[in-house]
Tab-separated table of C-alpha atoms and ligand atoms in Angstrom:
chain	number	residue	atom	x	y	z
M	1	MET	CA	125.055	95.323	85.227
M	2	ALA	CA	124.410	97.762	88.034
M	3	ASP	CA	125.678	96.988	91.525
M	4	VAL	CA	123.129	99.161	93.215
M	5	VAL	CA	119.608	97.813	93.208
M	6	LEU	CA	116.744	100.244	93.406
M	7	GLN	CA	114.131	99.731	96.062
M	8	THR	CA	111.106	101.546	94.731
M	9	ARG	CA	108.008	102.204	96.769
M	10	GLY	CA	106.183	99.390	95.042
M	11	GLY	CA	106.253	99.818	91.281
M	12	SER	CA	108.799	98.641	88.708
M	13	GLY	CA	112.203	100.314	88.775
M	14	GLY	CA	111.735	101.521	85.199
M	15	ILE	CA	113.875	100.996	82.104
M	16	VAL	CA	117.428	100.346	83.280
M	17	ILE	CA	120.223	102.255	81.557
M	18	ASP	CA	123.499	100.579	82.473
M	19	ASP	CA	126.629	102.359	83.688
M	20	ASP	CA	128.585	101.323	80.593
M	21	TRP	CA	125.921	102.589	78.146
M	22	PRO	CA	127.795	105.181	76.018
M	23	GLY	CA	124.591	106.954	74.934
M	24	TYR	CA	123.639	107.930	71.382
M	25	SER	CA	125.818	110.216	69.311
M	26	LEU	CA	124.399	113.738	69.096
M	27	GLU	CA	124.814	113.512	65.322
M	28	LEU	CA	121.870	111.088	65.214
M	29	PHE	CA	119.355	113.613	66.542
M	30	SER	CA	118.434	117.231	66.153
M	31	TYR	CA	118.905	119.634	69.045
M	32	PRO	CA	119.210	123.421	69.432
M	33	ALA	CA	122.322	124.771	67.677
M	34	HIS	CA	123.078	127.022	70.662
M	35	TYR	CA	124.073	123.886	72.602
M	36	ALA	CA	126.582	122.632	70.017
M	37	GLY	CA	129.705	121.518	71.910
M	38	ASP	CA	127.949	121.677	75.287
M	39	LEU	CA	126.721	118.070	75.290
M	40	GLN	CA	128.429	114.692	75.329
M	41	CYS	CA	125.681	112.288	74.258
M	42	VAL	CA	121.937	111.605	74.270
M	43	VAL	CA	120.970	109.269	77.112
M	44	VAL	CA	117.221	109.129	76.510
M	45	PRO	CA	115.768	110.455	73.242
M	46	HIS	CA	112.573	112.479	73.460
M	47	GLY	CA	110.454	109.869	71.674
M	48	VAL	CA	111.434	107.177	74.161
M	49	ILE	CA	110.536	109.495	77.048
M	50	MET	CA	107.099	109.976	75.515
M	51	ASP	CA	106.525	106.248	74.987
M	52	ARG	CA	107.571	105.394	78.527
M	53	THR	CA	105.393	108.219	79.902
M	54	GLU	CA	102.398	106.787	78.045
M	55	ARG	CA	102.880	103.459	79.812
M	56	LEU	CA	103.328	105.149	83.208
M	57	ALA	CA	100.028	106.955	82.587
M	58	ARG	CA	98.367	103.589	82.002
M	59	ASP	CA	99.895	102.114	85.168
M	60	ILE	CA	98.699	105.129	87.164
M	61	MET	CA	95.260	104.799	85.588
M	62	ASP	CA	95.119	101.078	86.463
M	63	ASP	CA	96.015	101.813	90.084
M	64	LEU	CA	94.151	105.049	90.684
M	65	GLY	CA	91.330	105.067	88.114
M	66	GLU	CA	88.054	106.475	89.491
M	67	HIS	CA	89.850	108.263	92.350
M	68	ASP	CA	90.110	112.041	92.235
M	69	ILE	CA	93.759	113.018	92.374
M	70	VAL	CA	95.729	116.136	93.073
M	71	VAL	CA	98.834	116.189	90.917
M	72	LEU	CA	101.633	117.984	92.724
M	73	CYS	CA	104.139	119.060	90.076
M	74	VAL	CA	107.610	119.702	91.444
M	75	LEU	CA	109.098	122.693	89.611
M	76	LYS	CA	111.092	123.451	87.764
M	77	GLY	CA	112.609	120.155	86.647
M	78	GLY	CA	109.314	118.272	86.705
M	79	TYR	CA	107.247	120.603	84.541
M	80	GLN	CA	107.726	118.862	81.192
M	81	PHE	CA	107.264	115.341	82.555
M	82	CYS	CA	104.214	116.474	84.515
M	83	ALA	CA	102.649	118.192	81.506
M	84	ASP	CA	103.203	115.135	79.296
M	85	LEU	CA	102.063	112.674	81.978
M	86	VAL	CA	98.876	114.660	82.599
M	87	ASP	CA	98.297	114.798	78.828
M	88	LYS	CA	98.632	111.017	78.543
M	89	ILE	CA	96.285	110.433	81.492
M	90	LYS	CA	93.773	112.843	79.901
M	91	ALA	CA	93.992	110.933	76.620
M	92	LEU	CA	93.298	107.646	78.430
M	93	SER	CA	90.387	109.247	80.292
M	94	CYS	CA	88.858	110.144	76.916
M	95	SER	CA	89.433	106.813	75.229
M	96	SER	CA	88.451	104.349	77.960
M	97	ASP	CA	85.553	103.944	80.332
M	98	ARG	CA	87.759	104.735	83.298
M	99	THR	CA	88.724	108.295	84.144
M	100	ILE	CA	90.746	110.163	86.742
M	101	PRO	CA	89.489	113.646	87.623
M	102	MET	CA	92.686	115.647	88.197
M	103	ARG	CA	93.637	118.892	89.787
M	104	VAL	CA	97.152	120.182	89.218
M	105	HIS	CA	99.143	122.143	91.775
M	106	PHE	CA	102.713	123.398	91.592
M	107	ILE	CA	105.451	123.680	94.165
M	108	ARG	CA	108.998	124.735	93.589
M	109	LEU	CA	112.089	123.118	95.082
M	110	LYS	CA	115.655	124.262	94.752
M	111	SER	CA	118.705	122.471	96.065
M	112	TYR	CA	121.293	122.359	93.241
M	113	LEU	CA	124.122	124.761	92.385
M	114	ASN	CA	126.188	123.793	89.326
M	115	ASP	CA	126.000	119.984	89.386
M	116	GLN	CA	126.139	119.656	93.163
M	117	SER	CA	123.309	119.116	95.604
M	118	THR	CA	123.332	121.735	98.356
M	119	GLU	CA	122.227	121.021	101.903
M	120	ASP	CA	119.550	123.685	102.012
M	121	LEU	CA	116.352	122.653	100.340
M	122	HIS	CA	113.968	125.493	99.580
M	123	ILE	CA	110.294	124.690	99.161
M	124	LEU	CA	108.387	127.569	97.579
M	125	GLY	CA	104.653	127.706	96.991
M	126	ALA	CA	104.097	125.061	99.644
M	127	GLU	CA	103.019	127.376	102.462
M	128	ASP	CA	99.446	126.204	102.605
M	129	LEU	CA	98.811	122.729	101.342
M	130	SER	CA	95.888	122.173	103.721
M	131	PHE	CA	93.622	121.507	100.717
M	132	LEU	CA	95.484	118.184	100.407
M	133	ALA	CA	93.760	116.848	103.543
M	134	GLY	CA	91.950	113.621	102.683
M	135	LYS	CA	93.014	113.795	99.011
M	136	ASN	CA	94.898	111.324	96.809
M	137	VAL	CA	98.142	113.044	95.905
M	138	LEU	CA	100.415	112.202	92.988
M	139	ILE	CA	103.787	113.923	93.347
M	140	VAL	CA	105.496	114.300	89.969
M	141	GLU	CA	109.291	114.789	89.916
M	142	GLY	CA	111.686	115.004	86.977
M	143	ILE	CA	114.671	113.379	88.670
M	144	ILE	CA	115.506	111.702	91.949
M	145	GLY	CA	119.177	111.750	92.903
M	146	THR	CA	120.025	110.920	96.483
M	147	GLY	CA	116.347	110.786	97.391
M	148	LYS	CA	116.905	113.329	100.178
M	149	THR	CA	114.803	115.962	98.421
M	150	LEU	CA	111.937	113.544	97.909
M	151	LYS	CA	112.145	112.382	101.512
M	152	ALA	CA	111.942	115.980	102.757
M	153	LEU	CA	109.053	116.704	100.412
M	154	LEU	CA	107.118	113.610	101.507
M	155	LYS	CA	107.597	114.636	105.135
M	156	HIS	CA	106.321	118.099	104.286
M	157	VAL	CA	103.244	116.822	102.415
M	158	GLU	CA	102.355	114.188	105.036
M	159	VAL	CA	101.795	116.969	107.586
M	160	PHE	CA	98.655	117.948	105.649
M	161	GLN	CA	97.226	114.429	106.038
M	162	PRO	CA	96.354	113.391	102.500
M	163	LYS	CA	94.489	110.103	102.131
M	164	MET	CA	97.210	108.649	99.925
M	165	ILE	CA	100.499	109.760	98.405
M	166	ARG	CA	102.003	108.260	95.251
M	167	VAL	CA	105.148	109.465	93.523
M	168	ALA	CA	106.020	109.418	89.833
M	169	GLY	CA	109.636	110.146	88.879
M	170	LEU	CA	110.871	110.185	85.298
M	171	LEU	CA	114.493	109.459	86.202
M	172	VAL	CA	116.013	107.780	89.221
M	173	LYS	CA	119.772	107.843	89.548
M	174	ARG	CA	121.528	104.679	90.619
M	175	VAL	CA	123.317	105.912	93.719
M	176	PRO	CA	124.038	104.169	97.005
M	177	ARG	CA	121.279	105.316	99.321
M	178	ASN	CA	119.899	104.377	102.670
M	179	THR	CA	116.555	105.979	102.208
M	180	SER	CA	113.348	104.289	101.146
M	181	SER	CA	111.992	107.437	99.491
M	182	LEU	CA	111.848	106.319	95.882
M	183	PRO	CA	108.968	106.736	93.445
M	184	ASP	CA	106.123	104.276	92.944
M	185	TYR	CA	106.290	104.952	89.195
M	186	VAL	CA	109.722	105.231	87.585
M	187	GLY	CA	110.464	106.056	83.968
M	188	PHE	CA	114.161	105.220	83.784
M	189	GLU	CA	116.891	104.115	86.159
M	190	ILE	CA	120.036	105.932	85.038
M	191	PRO	CA	123.745	105.965	85.950
M	192	ASN	CA	124.912	108.477	88.542
M	193	ARG	CA	125.823	111.202	86.052
M	194	PHE	CA	124.615	114.767	85.722
M	195	VAL	CA	121.986	114.933	82.992
M	196	VAL	CA	120.124	117.840	81.401
M	197	GLY	CA	117.225	118.432	79.054
M	198	TYR	CA	113.473	117.807	79.080
M	199	ALA	CA	113.216	120.575	81.741
M	200	LEU	CA	116.236	119.420	83.747
M	201	ASP	CA	118.777	122.210	84.030
M	202	TYR	CA	122.360	123.071	84.749
M	203	ASN	CA	122.177	126.546	86.330
M	204	GLU	CA	118.910	127.158	84.431
M	205	TYR	CA	120.335	126.190	81.010
M	206	PHE	CA	119.256	123.196	78.901
M	207	ARG	CA	115.582	123.172	79.918
M	208	ASP	CA	114.922	124.002	76.247
M	209	LEU	CA	116.323	120.689	75.034
M	210	ASN	CA	113.978	117.797	74.193
M	211	HIS	CA	116.268	114.846	74.836
M	212	ILE	CA	117.886	113.858	78.105
M	213	CYS	CA	121.620	114.323	77.580
M	214	VAL	CA	124.912	114.234	79.417
M	215	ILE	CA	126.558	117.647	79.563
M	216	SER	CA	130.152	117.930	78.289
M	217	ASP	CA	133.034	119.273	80.371
M	218	SER	CA	133.157	122.397	78.210
M	219	GLY	CA	129.396	122.833	78.682
M	220	LYS	CA	129.899	122.684	82.453
M	221	MET	CA	132.635	125.314	82.264
M	222	LYS	CA	130.611	127.571	79.973
M	223	TYR	CA	127.547	127.759	82.233
M	224	LYS	CA	129.265	127.495	85.625
M	225	ILE	CA	128.378	130.084	88.257
Z	301	HPA	N1	120.403	117.042	86.362
Z	301	HPA	C1	119.620	118.100	86.657
Z	301	HPA	N2	119.079	118.293	87.866
Z	301	HPA	C2	119.329	117.359	88.812
Z	301	HPA	C3	120.123	116.234	88.552
Z	301	HPA	C4	120.692	116.057	87.264
Z	301	HPA	O1	121.417	115.078	86.952
Z	301	HPA	N3	120.158	115.490	89.694
Z	301	HPA	C5	119.398	116.166	90.594
Z	301	HPA	N4	118.909	117.303	90.093
Z	302	MG	MG1	117.897	122.158	88.783
């Protein structure tokens, strides 16, 4: 079992993947041949991501149904999760009597080089977020590591005085942290390892991989800058 307990901003901590989980063998799934040898194992298969995302969409709908929301997609790592989450919310809006009118906006953050977080966080496309004033905002992130990035982003967004801010994160890493900036909606709580796929990158590689995988040592060497 994990020693570090997640303190989310209210929701469930997501599906817990333990530190001693070896992952699935790559032989059990299909993945692009150009990544042969670059990966160690599959941590979360694509189908499981989709099923979990469907449930998160329902939770969001239960909490926010009837409110207009502005979805703030955090690029680049959050694009696939955001697209699939928005799709699932749209499907629910069509099949039930509750709907969420959504607008989608994109901002881009960059703070990683190789597999290390750098101190300087760049927020691009966030110059004028004044249209968020009085709105319900759903920030959608692919992965939360230390939580420092999310904390900085929340601080940035709060300046524009939205009515409410909720955060959905597909993955939250189990790391010791002294920050309370964790998502309200969490897909999976994962070990503190560098993962790629489903839009998460290592120096821009692996975004074109459907499953969430652990990169191999030779993969790290091959794509190192
Ligand atoms: N993979 C890709 N991007 C990331 C990660 C990770 O494990 N952690 C923070 N950004
Ligand atoms: Mg990245």
